[in-house]
PDB file of C-alpha atoms and ligand atoms in Angstrom:
ATOM      1  CA  MET T   1     -13.555  -0.976  18.408  1.00  0.00           C
ATOM      2  CA  ASN T   2     -11.375  -2.509  21.119  1.00  0.00           C
ATOM      3  CA  ARG T   3      -9.347  -0.912  23.883  1.00  0.00           C
ATOM      4  CA  ARG T   4      -6.281  -0.229  21.731  1.00  0.00           C
ATOM      5  CA  GLY T   5      -8.317   1.943  19.372  1.00  0.00           C
ATOM      6  CA  ALA T   6      -7.851  -0.711  16.706  1.00  0.00           C
ATOM      7  CA  GLY T   7     -10.561  -2.608  14.955  1.00  0.00           C
ATOM      8  CA  VAL T   8     -13.347  -2.559  12.450  1.00  0.00           C
ATOM      9  CA  ASP T   9     -16.267  -0.196  12.994  1.00  0.00           C
ATOM     10  CA  ALA T  10     -19.801  -1.547  13.189  1.00  0.00           C
ATOM     11  CA  GLY T  11     -20.430  -1.135   9.483  1.00  0.00           C
ATOM     12  CA  ASP T  12     -23.066  -1.864   6.929  1.00  0.00           C
ATOM     13  CA  GLU T  13     -24.197  -5.055   5.279  1.00  0.00           C
ATOM     14  CA  VAL T  14     -21.471  -7.490   4.278  1.00  0.00           C
ATOM     15  CA  ALA T  15     -20.476  -8.185   0.681  1.00  0.00           C
ATOM     16  CA  ASN T  16     -19.189 -11.618  -0.353  1.00  0.00           C
ATOM     17  CA  ARG T  17     -15.524 -10.733  -0.651  1.00  0.00           C
ATOM     18  CA  VAL T  18     -13.510  -8.626   1.759  1.00  0.00           C
ATOM     19  CA  ALA T  19     -10.501  -6.391   1.067  1.00  0.00           C
ATOM     20  CA  LEU T  20      -8.234  -4.710   3.632  1.00  0.00           C
ATOM     21  CA  ILE T  21      -6.325  -1.708   2.286  1.00  0.00           C
ATOM     22  CA  THR T  22      -3.690  -0.317   4.611  1.00  0.00           C
ATOM     23  CA  GLY T  23      -3.206   3.441   4.688  1.00  0.00           C
ATOM     24  CA  ALA T  24      -6.494   4.110   2.890  1.00  0.00           C
ATOM     25  CA  SER T  25      -7.487   7.301   4.701  1.00  0.00           C
ATOM     26  CA  ARG T  26      -5.974   9.432   1.945  1.00  0.00           C
ATOM     27  CA  GLY T  27      -4.038   9.490  -1.302  1.00  0.00           C
ATOM     28  CA  ILE T  28      -3.547   6.381  -3.355  1.00  0.00           C
ATOM     29  CA  GLY T  29      -4.954   3.972  -0.758  1.00  0.00           C
ATOM     30  CA  ALA T  30      -8.215   5.938  -0.538  1.00  0.00           C
ATOM     31  CA  GLU T  31      -8.658   5.742  -4.308  1.00  0.00           C
ATOM     32  CA  VAL T  32      -7.911   1.997  -4.323  1.00  0.00           C
ATOM     33  CA  ALA T  33     -10.553   1.598  -1.592  1.00  0.00           C
ATOM     34  CA  ARG T  34     -13.132   3.391  -3.764  1.00  0.00           C
ATOM     35  CA  LEU T  35     -12.319   1.200  -6.766  1.00  0.00           C
ATOM     36  CA  LEU T  36     -12.525  -2.058  -4.828  1.00  0.00           C
ATOM     37  CA  GLY T  37     -15.764  -0.864  -3.220  1.00  0.00           C
ATOM     38  CA  ALA T  38     -17.166  -0.145  -6.687  1.00  0.00           C
ATOM     39  CA  ALA T  39     -16.106  -3.661  -7.725  1.00  0.00           C
ATOM     40  CA  GLY T  40     -18.396  -5.087  -5.043  1.00  0.00           C
ATOM     41  CA  LEU T  41     -15.945  -6.016  -2.280  1.00  0.00           C
ATOM     42  CA  HIS T  42     -16.511  -5.025   1.334  1.00  0.00           C
ATOM     43  CA  VAL T  43     -13.635  -2.628   1.862  1.00  0.00           C
ATOM     44  CA  LEU T  44     -11.846  -2.212   5.179  1.00  0.00           C
ATOM     45  CA  VAL T  45     -10.366   1.278   5.086  1.00  0.00           C
ATOM     46  CA  ASN T  46      -7.315   1.100   7.335  1.00  0.00           C
ATOM     47  CA  TYR T  47      -5.842   4.232   8.881  1.00  0.00           C
ATOM     48  CA  ARG T  48      -3.316   4.972  11.615  1.00  0.00           C
ATOM     49  CA  GLU T  49      -4.795   8.052  13.291  1.00  0.00           C
ATOM     50  CA  LYS T  50      -6.938   9.997  10.842  1.00  0.00           C
ATOM     51  CA  ALA T  51     -10.258   8.335  11.649  1.00  0.00           C
ATOM     52  CA  ALA T  52     -12.329  11.227  10.274  1.00  0.00           C
ATOM     53  CA  ARG T  53     -10.585  10.989   6.893  1.00  0.00           C
ATOM     54  CA  ALA T  54     -11.070   7.213   6.819  1.00  0.00           C
ATOM     55  CA  ASN T  55     -14.756   7.688   7.589  1.00  0.00           C
ATOM     56  CA  THR T  56     -15.061  10.111   4.671  1.00  0.00           C
ATOM     57  CA  VAL T  57     -13.700   7.388   2.382  1.00  0.00           C
ATOM     58  CA  VAL T  58     -16.112   4.850   3.909  1.00  0.00           C
ATOM     59  CA  ASP T  59     -19.060   7.222   3.426  1.00  0.00           C
ATOM     60  CA  ALA T  60     -18.136   7.832  -0.217  1.00  0.00           C
ATOM     61  CA  ILE T  61     -18.033   4.087  -0.893  1.00  0.00           C
ATOM     62  CA  ARG T  62     -21.412   3.582   0.771  1.00  0.00           C
ATOM     63  CA  MET T  63     -22.931   6.556  -1.064  1.00  0.00           C
ATOM     64  CA  ALA T  64     -21.815   4.941  -4.310  1.00  0.00           C
ATOM     65  CA  GLY T  65     -23.698   1.771  -3.326  1.00  0.00           C
ATOM     66  CA  GLY T  66     -20.741  -0.206  -1.996  1.00  0.00           C
ATOM     67  CA  HIS T  67     -19.873  -1.684   1.383  1.00  0.00           C
ATOM     68  CA  ALA T  68     -17.086  -0.431   3.615  1.00  0.00           C
ATOM     69  CA  SER T  69     -15.893  -0.059   7.213  1.00  0.00           C
ATOM     70  CA  ALA T  70     -13.176   2.036   8.791  1.00  0.00           C
ATOM     71  CA  ALA T  71     -10.448  -0.179  10.257  1.00  0.00           C
ATOM     72  CA  GLY T  72      -8.069   1.599  12.611  1.00  0.00           C
ATOM     73  CA  ALA T  73      -4.648   0.142  13.419  1.00  0.00           C
ATOM     74  CA  ASP T  74      -1.077   1.349  13.284  1.00  0.00           C
ATOM     75  CA  VAL T  75       0.427  -1.453  11.216  1.00  0.00           C
ATOM     76  CA  CYS T  76       3.658  -1.142  13.229  1.00  0.00           C
ATOM     77  CA  ASP T  77       1.758  -2.059  16.407  1.00  0.00           C
ATOM     78  CA  GLU T  78       1.591  -5.854  16.506  1.00  0.00           C
ATOM     79  CA  ALA T  79      -1.140  -5.952  19.136  1.00  0.00           C
ATOM     80  CA  ALA T  80      -3.277  -3.480  17.179  1.00  0.00           C
ATOM     81  CA  VAL T  81      -2.841  -5.527  14.000  1.00  0.00           C
ATOM     82  CA  LYS T  82      -3.805  -8.729  15.827  1.00  0.00           C
ATOM     83  CA  ALA T  83      -6.872  -6.992  17.278  1.00  0.00           C
ATOM     84  CA  LEU T  84      -7.885  -5.728  13.837  1.00  0.00           C
ATOM     85  CA  LEU T  85      -7.503  -9.170  12.275  1.00  0.00           C
ATOM     86  CA  ALA T  86      -9.435 -10.756  15.144  1.00  0.00           C
ATOM     87  CA  ASP T  87     -12.289  -8.326  14.359  1.00  0.00           C
ATOM     88  CA  VAL T  88     -12.107  -9.225  10.676  1.00  0.00           C
ATOM     89  CA  GLY T  89     -12.213 -12.915  11.553  1.00  0.00           C
ATOM     90  CA  GLU T  90     -15.187 -12.495  13.869  1.00  0.00           C
ATOM     91  CA  ARG T  91     -17.177 -10.313  11.540  1.00  0.00           C
ATOM     92  CA  PHE T  92     -16.325 -11.644   8.074  1.00  0.00           C
ATOM     93  CA  ALA T  93     -14.387 -14.925   8.584  1.00  0.00           C
ATOM     94  CA  THR T  94     -12.451 -14.187   5.390  1.00  0.00           C
ATOM     95  CA  LEU T  95      -9.929 -11.807   3.862  1.00  0.00           C
ATOM     96  CA  ASP T  96      -9.820 -12.113   0.086  1.00  0.00           C
ATOM     97  CA  VAL T  97      -7.600  -9.141  -0.786  1.00  0.00           C
ATOM     98  CA  LEU T  98      -4.856  -7.510   1.268  1.00  0.00           C
ATOM     99  CA  VAL T  99      -3.377  -4.345  -0.251  1.00  0.00           C
ATOM    100  CA  LEU T 100      -0.139  -3.403   1.523  1.00  0.00           C
ATOM    101  CA  ASN T 101      -0.239   0.292   0.708  1.00  0.00           C
ATOM    102  CA  ALA T 102       0.609   2.105   3.978  1.00  0.00           C
ATOM    103  CA  SER T 103       4.131   3.423   3.924  1.00  0.00           C
ATOM    104  CA  GLY T 104       6.193   6.152   5.490  1.00  0.00           C
ATOM    105  CA  GLY T 105       9.465   7.274   6.968  1.00  0.00           C
ATOM    106  CA  LEU T 106       9.606  10.892   5.842  1.00  0.00           C
ATOM    107  CA  GLU T 107       7.451  12.022   8.777  1.00  0.00           C
ATOM    108  CA  ARG T 108       8.918  14.786  10.923  1.00  0.00           C
ATOM    109  CA  GLY T 109      10.435  13.304  14.085  1.00  0.00           C
ATOM    110  CA  ALA T 110      10.509   9.696  12.810  1.00  0.00           C
ATOM    111  CA  ASP T 111      13.394   7.796  14.443  1.00  0.00           C
ATOM    112  CA  PRO T 112      16.057   6.239  12.162  1.00  0.00           C
ATOM    113  CA  GLY T 113      14.626   2.726  12.546  1.00  0.00           C
ATOM    114  CA  TYR T 114      11.051   3.695  11.754  1.00  0.00           C
ATOM    115  CA  ALA T 115      11.181   3.276   7.972  1.00  0.00           C
ATOM    116  CA  MET T 116      12.438  -0.311   8.276  1.00  0.00           C
ATOM    117  CA  ARG T 117       9.893  -1.149  10.996  1.00  0.00           C
ATOM    118  CA  LEU T 118       7.044   0.167   8.863  1.00  0.00           C
ATOM    119  CA  ASN T 119       8.080  -0.626   5.305  1.00  0.00           C
ATOM    120  CA  ARG T 120       9.633  -4.057   5.901  1.00  0.00           C
ATOM    121  CA  ASP T 121       8.789  -5.567   9.287  1.00  0.00           C
ATOM    122  CA  ALA T 122       5.165  -4.428   9.520  1.00  0.00           C
ATOM    123  CA  GLN T 123       4.393  -5.507   5.943  1.00  0.00           C
ATOM    124  CA  LEU T 124       5.710  -9.036   6.408  1.00  0.00           C
ATOM    125  CA  ARG T 125       4.079  -9.369   9.831  1.00  0.00           C
ATOM    126  CA  LEU T 126       0.666  -8.239   8.597  1.00  0.00           C
ATOM    127  CA  ALA T 127       0.824 -10.572   5.591  1.00  0.00           C
ATOM    128  CA  THR T 128       1.834 -13.472   7.856  1.00  0.00           C
ATOM    129  CA  LEU T 129      -0.793 -12.785  10.525  1.00  0.00           C
ATOM    130  CA  ALA T 130      -3.522 -12.394   7.893  1.00  0.00           C
ATOM    131  CA  LEU T 131      -2.860 -15.801   6.308  1.00  0.00           C
ATOM    132  CA  PRO T 132      -5.262 -17.825   8.480  1.00  0.00           C
ATOM    133  CA  LEU T 133      -8.109 -15.613   7.187  1.00  0.00           C
ATOM    134  CA  MET T 134      -7.081 -15.829   3.534  1.00  0.00           C
ATOM    135  CA  PRO T 135      -8.635 -18.604   1.441  1.00  0.00           C
ATOM    136  CA  ALA T 136      -7.078 -20.188  -1.653  1.00  0.00           C
ATOM    137  CA  GLY T 137      -7.524 -17.689  -4.464  1.00  0.00           C
ATOM    138  CA  ALA T 138      -6.853 -14.725  -2.173  1.00  0.00           C
ATOM    139  CA  ARG T 139      -4.373 -12.069  -3.161  1.00  0.00           C
ATOM    140  CA  ILE T 140      -1.759  -9.831  -1.535  1.00  0.00           C
ATOM    141  CA  VAL T 141      -0.716  -6.676  -3.406  1.00  0.00           C
ATOM    142  CA  PHE T 142       2.440  -4.834  -2.342  1.00  0.00           C
ATOM    143  CA  VAL T 143       2.509  -1.199  -3.422  1.00  0.00           C
ATOM    144  CA  THR T 144       5.892   0.373  -4.042  1.00  0.00           C
ATOM    145  CA  SER T 145       7.681   3.135  -5.910  1.00  0.00           C
ATOM    146  CA  HIS T 146      10.177   2.824  -8.746  1.00  0.00           C
ATOM    147  CA  GLN T 147      12.652   4.696  -6.511  1.00  0.00           C
ATOM    148  CA  ALA T 148      12.373   1.766  -4.062  1.00  0.00           C
ATOM    149  CA  HIS T 149      11.780  -1.120  -6.470  1.00  0.00           C
ATOM    150  CA  PHE T 150      14.920  -0.290  -8.474  1.00  0.00           C
ATOM    151  CA  TYR T 151      16.999   0.600  -5.411  1.00  0.00           C
ATOM    152  CA  PRO T 152      20.009   0.730  -5.321  1.00  0.00           C
ATOM    153  CA  ALA T 153      20.458   0.565  -9.116  1.00  0.00           C
ATOM    154  CA  LYS T 154      19.072   4.060  -9.667  1.00  0.00           C
ATOM    155  CA  PRO T 155      19.643   7.305  -7.739  1.00  0.00           C
ATOM    156  CA  VAL T 156      16.951   8.463  -5.298  1.00  0.00           C
ATOM    157  CA  PRO T 157      15.907  11.992  -4.235  1.00  0.00           C
ATOM    158  CA  ASP T 158      17.592  13.586  -1.204  1.00  0.00           C
ATOM    159  CA  GLY T 159      16.214  12.168   2.027  1.00  0.00           C
ATOM    160  CA  TYR T 160      14.355   9.302   0.314  1.00  0.00           C
ATOM    161  CA  GLU T 161      17.115   6.684   0.687  1.00  0.00           C
ATOM    162  CA  PRO T 162      15.864   5.145   3.977  1.00  0.00           C
ATOM    163  CA  ILE T 163      12.432   4.766   2.421  1.00  0.00           C
ATOM    164  CA  ALA T 164      13.798   3.278  -0.800  1.00  0.00           C
ATOM    165  CA  GLN T 165      16.003   0.871   1.158  1.00  0.00           C
ATOM    166  CA  SER T 166      13.254  -0.215   3.545  1.00  0.00           C
ATOM    167  CA  LYS T 167      10.561  -0.589   0.885  1.00  0.00           C
ATOM    168  CA  ARG T 168      12.984  -2.658  -1.230  1.00  0.00           C
ATOM    169  CA  ALA T 169      13.689  -4.768   1.879  1.00  0.00           C
ATOM    170  CA  GLY T 170       9.924  -5.131   2.423  1.00  0.00           C
ATOM    171  CA  GLU T 171       9.421  -6.306  -1.149  1.00  0.00           C
ATOM    172  CA  ASP T 172      12.312  -8.792  -0.795  1.00  0.00           C
ATOM    173  CA  ALA T 173      10.924 -10.128   2.504  1.00  0.00           C
ATOM    174  CA  LEU T 174       7.533 -10.732   0.871  1.00  0.00           C
ATOM    175  CA  LEU T 175       9.078 -12.304  -2.242  1.00  0.00           C
ATOM    176  CA  ALA T 176      10.942 -14.699   0.063  1.00  0.00           C
ATOM    177  CA  VAL T 177       7.614 -16.066   1.338  1.00  0.00           C
ATOM    178  CA  LYS T 178       5.953 -16.094  -2.082  1.00  0.00           C
ATOM    179  CA  PRO T 179       6.437 -19.870  -2.576  1.00  0.00           C
ATOM    180  CA  ALA T 180       4.835 -20.545   0.827  1.00  0.00           C
ATOM    181  CA  LEU T 181       1.937 -18.272  -0.135  1.00  0.00           C
ATOM    182  CA  ALA T 182       1.593 -20.070  -3.457  1.00  0.00           C
ATOM    183  CA  ASP T 183       1.375 -23.405  -1.591  1.00  0.00           C
ATOM    184  CA  ARG T 184      -1.761 -22.028   0.052  1.00  0.00           C
ATOM    185  CA  GLY T 185      -3.123 -20.747  -3.265  1.00  0.00           C
ATOM    186  CA  ILE T 186      -2.436 -17.115  -2.350  1.00  0.00           C
ATOM    187  CA  ALA T 187      -0.894 -14.869  -5.016  1.00  0.00           C
ATOM    188  CA  LEU T 188       1.534 -12.029  -4.311  1.00  0.00           C
ATOM    189  CA  LYS T 189       1.511  -9.124  -6.782  1.00  0.00           C
ATOM    190  CA  VAL T 190       3.742  -6.046  -6.807  1.00  0.00           C
ATOM    191  CA  VAL T 191       2.662  -2.701  -8.264  1.00  0.00           C
ATOM    192  CA  SER T 192       5.413  -0.098  -8.647  1.00  0.00           C
ATOM    193  CA  GLY T 193       4.898   3.503  -9.684  1.00  0.00           C
ATOM    194  CA  ASP T 194       7.000   6.472 -10.680  1.00  0.00           C
ATOM    195  CA  MET T 195       6.435   9.642  -8.626  1.00  0.00           C
ATOM    196  CA  ILE T 196       2.674  10.160  -8.633  1.00  0.00           C
ATOM    197  CA  ASP T 197       1.530  13.646  -9.517  1.00  0.00           C
ATOM    198  CA  GLY T 198      -0.308  15.684  -6.913  1.00  0.00           C
ATOM    199  CA  THR T 199       0.578  13.511  -3.902  1.00  0.00           C
ATOM    200  CA  ILE T 200       1.852  14.819  -0.589  1.00  0.00           C
ATOM    201  CA  ILE T 201       5.089  12.827  -0.958  1.00  0.00           C
ATOM    202  CA  VAL T 202       5.931  14.434  -4.274  1.00  0.00           C
ATOM    203  CA  ARG T 203       5.191  17.885  -2.845  1.00  0.00           C
ATOM    204  CA  LEU T 204       7.538  17.048   0.045  1.00  0.00           C
ATOM    205  CA  LEU T 205      10.265  15.794  -2.308  1.00  0.00           C
ATOM    206  CA  GLN T 206       9.802  18.869  -4.479  1.00  0.00           C
ATOM    207  CA  ARG T 207      10.778  20.990  -1.456  1.00  0.00           C
ATOM    208  CA  ARG T 208      13.719  18.787  -0.439  1.00  0.00           C
ATOM    209  CA  ASP T 209      15.149  17.965  -3.849  1.00  0.00           C
ATOM    210  CA  PRO T 210      13.458  19.942  -6.639  1.00  0.00           C
ATOM    211  CA  ALA T 211      16.011  18.767  -9.223  1.00  0.00           C
ATOM    212  CA  ALA T 212      15.101  15.112  -8.626  1.00  0.00           C
ATOM    213  CA  VAL T 213      11.390  15.782  -9.130  1.00  0.00           C
ATOM    214  CA  ASP T 214      12.051  17.963 -12.190  1.00  0.00           C
ATOM    215  CA  ALA T 215      14.224  15.189 -13.629  1.00  0.00           C
ATOM    216  CA  ARG T 216      11.278  12.779 -13.371  1.00  0.00           C
ATOM    217  CA  ARG T 217       8.889  15.317 -14.910  1.00  0.00           C
ATOM    218  CA  ASN T 218      11.345  15.838 -17.776  1.00  0.00           C
ATOM    219  CA  GLN T 219      11.252  12.115 -18.583  1.00  0.00           C
ATOM    220  CA  ALA T 220       7.484  12.021 -19.104  1.00  0.00           C
ATOM    221  CA  VAL T 221       4.212  13.218 -17.624  1.00  0.00           C
ATOM    222  CA  LEU T 222       3.986  11.752 -14.118  1.00  0.00           C
ATOM    223  CA  PRO T 223       1.176   9.233 -13.565  1.00  0.00           C
ATOM    224  CA  THR T 224      -1.883  10.401 -11.622  1.00  0.00           C
ATOM    225  CA  VAL T 225      -3.334   8.942  -8.437  1.00  0.00           C
ATOM    226  CA  ASP T 226      -6.255   7.608 -10.514  1.00  0.00           C
ATOM    227  CA  GLU T 227      -3.928   5.802 -12.928  1.00  0.00           C
ATOM    228  CA  PHE T 228      -1.824   4.256 -10.179  1.00  0.00           C
ATOM    229  CA  ALA T 229      -4.840   3.251  -8.087  1.00  0.00           C
ATOM    230  CA  ALA T 230      -6.469   1.649 -11.144  1.00  0.00           C
ATOM    231  CA  ALA T 231      -3.368  -0.511 -11.677  1.00  0.00           C
ATOM    232  CA  ILE T 232      -3.360  -1.552  -8.006  1.00  0.00           C
ATOM    233  CA  ALA T 233      -7.078  -2.425  -8.077  1.00  0.00           C
ATOM    234  CA  GLN T 234      -6.556  -4.409 -11.272  1.00  0.00           C
ATOM    235  CA  ALA T 235      -3.691  -6.362  -9.677  1.00  0.00           C
ATOM    236  CA  ALA T 236      -6.028  -7.135  -6.768  1.00  0.00           C
ATOM    237  CA  LEU T 237      -8.916  -8.282  -8.944  1.00  0.00           C
ATOM    238  CA  ASP T 238      -7.639  -9.870 -12.193  1.00  0.00           C
ATOM    239  CA  SER T 239      -7.074 -13.577 -11.708  1.00  0.00           C
ATOM    240  CA  ASP T 240      -4.222 -13.905 -14.222  1.00  0.00           C
ATOM    241  CA  HIS T 241      -2.526 -10.592 -13.579  1.00  0.00           C
ATOM    242  CA  ARG T 242       1.237 -10.307 -14.130  1.00  0.00           C
ATOM    243  CA  ASP T 243       3.494 -10.564 -11.043  1.00  0.00           C
ATOM    244  CA  THR T 244       4.851  -7.010 -11.255  1.00  0.00           C
ATOM    245  CA  THR T 245       3.037  -4.043 -12.769  1.00  0.00           C
ATOM    246  CA  TYR T 246       4.888  -0.823 -13.592  1.00  0.00           C
ATOM    247  CA  VAL T 247       3.095   2.503 -13.814  1.00  0.00           C
ATOM    248  CA  GLY T 248       5.028   5.316 -15.511  1.00  0.00           C
ATOM    249  CA  GLY T 249       8.806   5.708 -15.589  1.00  0.00           C
ATOM    250  CA  ALA T 250       9.466   3.925 -18.887  1.00  0.00           C
ATOM    251  CA  ASP T 251      13.149   4.966 -18.651  1.00  0.00           C
ATOM    252  CA  TYR T 252      13.583   2.763 -15.549  1.00  0.00           C
ATOM    253  CA  LEU T 253      12.334  -0.239 -17.496  1.00  0.00           C
ATOM    254  CA  ILE T 254      14.556   0.382 -20.521  1.00  0.00           C
ATOM    255  CA  ALA T 255      17.611   0.653 -18.263  1.00  0.00           C
ATOM    256  CA  VAL T 256      16.772  -2.620 -16.532  1.00  0.00           C
ATOM    257  CA  ALA T 257      16.098  -4.422 -19.832  1.00  0.00           C
ATOM    258  CA  HIS T 258      19.635  -3.547 -20.990  1.00  0.00           C
ATOM    259  CA  GLU T 259      21.433  -4.549 -17.793  1.00  0.00           C
TER     260      GLU T 259
HETATM  261  N1  NAP J 301       3.121   9.322  -3.693  1.00  0.00           N
HETATM  262  C1  NAP J 301       3.881   8.839  -4.656  1.00  0.00           C
HETATM  263  O1  NAP J 301       4.446   9.578  -5.493  1.00  0.00           O
HETATM  264  C2  NAP J 301       4.079   7.356  -4.770  1.00  0.00           C
HETATM  265  C3  NAP J 301       4.771   6.851  -5.894  1.00  0.00           C
HETATM  266  C4  NAP J 301       4.929   5.489  -6.023  1.00  0.00           C
HETATM  267  C5  NAP J 301       4.478   4.636  -5.024  1.00  0.00           C
HETATM  268  N2  NAP J 301       3.831   5.140  -3.941  1.00  0.00           N
HETATM  269  C6  NAP J 301       3.367   4.222  -2.906  1.00  0.00           C
HETATM  270  O2  NAP J 301       1.953   4.309  -2.783  1.00  0.00           O
HETATM  271  C7  NAP J 301       1.595   4.059  -1.434  1.00  0.00           C
HETATM  272  C8  NAP J 301       0.699   5.179  -0.901  1.00  0.00           C
HETATM  273  O3  NAP J 301       1.381   6.390  -1.042  1.00  0.00           O
HETATM  274  P1  NAP J 301       0.671   7.791  -0.750  1.00  0.00           P
HETATM  275  O4  NAP J 301       1.552   8.815  -1.373  1.00  0.00           O
HETATM  276  O5  NAP J 301      -0.770   7.728  -1.126  1.00  0.00           O
HETATM  277  O6  NAP J 301       0.822   7.860   0.836  1.00  0.00           O
HETATM  278  P2  NAP J 301       0.352   8.983   1.863  1.00  0.00           P
HETATM  279  O7  NAP J 301      -0.417  10.070   1.182  1.00  0.00           O
HETATM  280  O8  NAP J 301       1.567   9.364   2.643  1.00  0.00           O
HETATM  281  O9  NAP J 301      -0.687   8.204   2.800  1.00  0.00           O
HETATM  282  C9  NAP J 301      -0.213   7.400   3.778  1.00  0.00           C
HETATM  283  C10 NAP J 301      -1.361   6.575   4.324  1.00  0.00           C
HETATM  284  O10 NAP J 301      -0.762   5.573   5.110  1.00  0.00           O
HETATM  285  C11 NAP J 301      -1.292   5.648   6.406  1.00  0.00           C
HETATM  286  N3  NAP J 301      -0.263   5.258   7.343  1.00  0.00           N
HETATM  287  C12 NAP J 301       0.948   5.826   7.561  1.00  0.00           C
HETATM  288  N4  NAP J 301       1.604   5.157   8.505  1.00  0.00           N
HETATM  289  C13 NAP J 301       0.792   4.147   8.901  1.00  0.00           C
HETATM  290  C14 NAP J 301       0.883   3.122   9.862  1.00  0.00           C
HETATM  291  N5  NAP J 301       1.973   2.993  10.618  1.00  0.00           N
HETATM  292  N6  NAP J 301      -0.163   2.277  10.013  1.00  0.00           N
HETATM  293  C15 NAP J 301      -1.282   2.405   9.257  1.00  0.00           C
HETATM  294  N7  NAP J 301      -1.429   3.342   8.319  1.00  0.00           N
HETATM  295  C16 NAP J 301      -0.406   4.209   8.159  1.00  0.00           C
HETATM  296  C17 NAP J 301      -1.794   7.065   6.617  1.00  0.00           C
HETATM  297  O11 NAP J 301      -2.813   7.046   7.627  1.00  0.00           O
HETATM  298  P3  NAP J 301      -3.156   8.347   8.555  1.00  0.00           P
HETATM  299  O12 NAP J 301      -3.734   9.356   7.576  1.00  0.00           O
HETATM  300  O13 NAP J 301      -4.150   7.889   9.551  1.00  0.00           O
HETATM  301  O14 NAP J 301      -1.844   8.806   9.133  1.00  0.00           O
HETATM  302  C18 NAP J 301      -2.308   7.356   5.204  1.00  0.00           C
HETATM  303  O15 NAP J 301      -3.609   6.805   5.042  1.00  0.00           O
HETATM  304  C19 NAP J 301       2.906   3.888  -0.642  1.00  0.00           C
HETATM  305  O16 NAP J 301       3.202   2.517  -0.521  1.00  0.00           O
HETATM  306  C20 NAP J 301       3.921   4.575  -1.540  1.00  0.00           C
HETATM  307  O17 NAP J 301       5.229   4.084  -1.379  1.00  0.00           O
HETATM  308  C21 NAP J 301       3.614   6.492  -3.796  1.00  0.00           C
END
């Protein structure tokens, strides 16, 4: 751990392949970390400030026989990201999977520019800075929501627009560098999900805009964290996986098919 509080903890034995999952201290990212750990990768469980939660995820992966380390860094903090990647380079000399899962903007007190800094700028910067560690055959997975992926074609819940806009901008920024990634043999995959049942975000949206959440529930049963995480892990692991995977929200896909 370096002076900025960023870096990879002194962890256990090293597996052959290494995956960094941003925002893996809870929710969907934590479940993706468990799945990639079970698949035999050394998992770097990134968190912003909840080190204890990240360590719980690391412990669970190790208890299940996998390899993992907690990897602290606010992805918006360029110096912290560089320090984290320097640690990864020193310790593992490779990064085979990068799951861009960390996201935000609905936090209390977040300034108006925060969503764009986190959901667009930080995603592209991390992907770009990680490239020197990523060999041919490596994979970047961008995690998004249908509310963002289909923005602005479809309405979004009250208060979610800055997140939808910035996550869409993040996806577009990554897609713009996809050919350059492909030149290096690195694949970019997108996994988009409907509202995911039981998550903190959906509970928050339920309070702000209950009608929007009810409207999604009326379409179909919302996907679970396990289902969404399984699709993300599959996109990270399957060599011939489709470019964009959709989880839930069949009505979004029908609407797009007819446009
Ligand atoms: N929830 C849904 O209904 C839903 C639906 C579709 C798609 N998604 C997508 O799935 C992904 C995960 O969603 P979630 O609901 O599991 O999120 P979440 O519960 O809000 O978890 C956010 C995670 O991101 C971390 N994080 C936040 N800001 C960060 C930063 N600046 N740097 C590093 N880490 C940061 C948090 O770390 P700390 O704990 O340390 O703060 C936490 O681990 C997001 O990309 C989201 O858009 C979610």
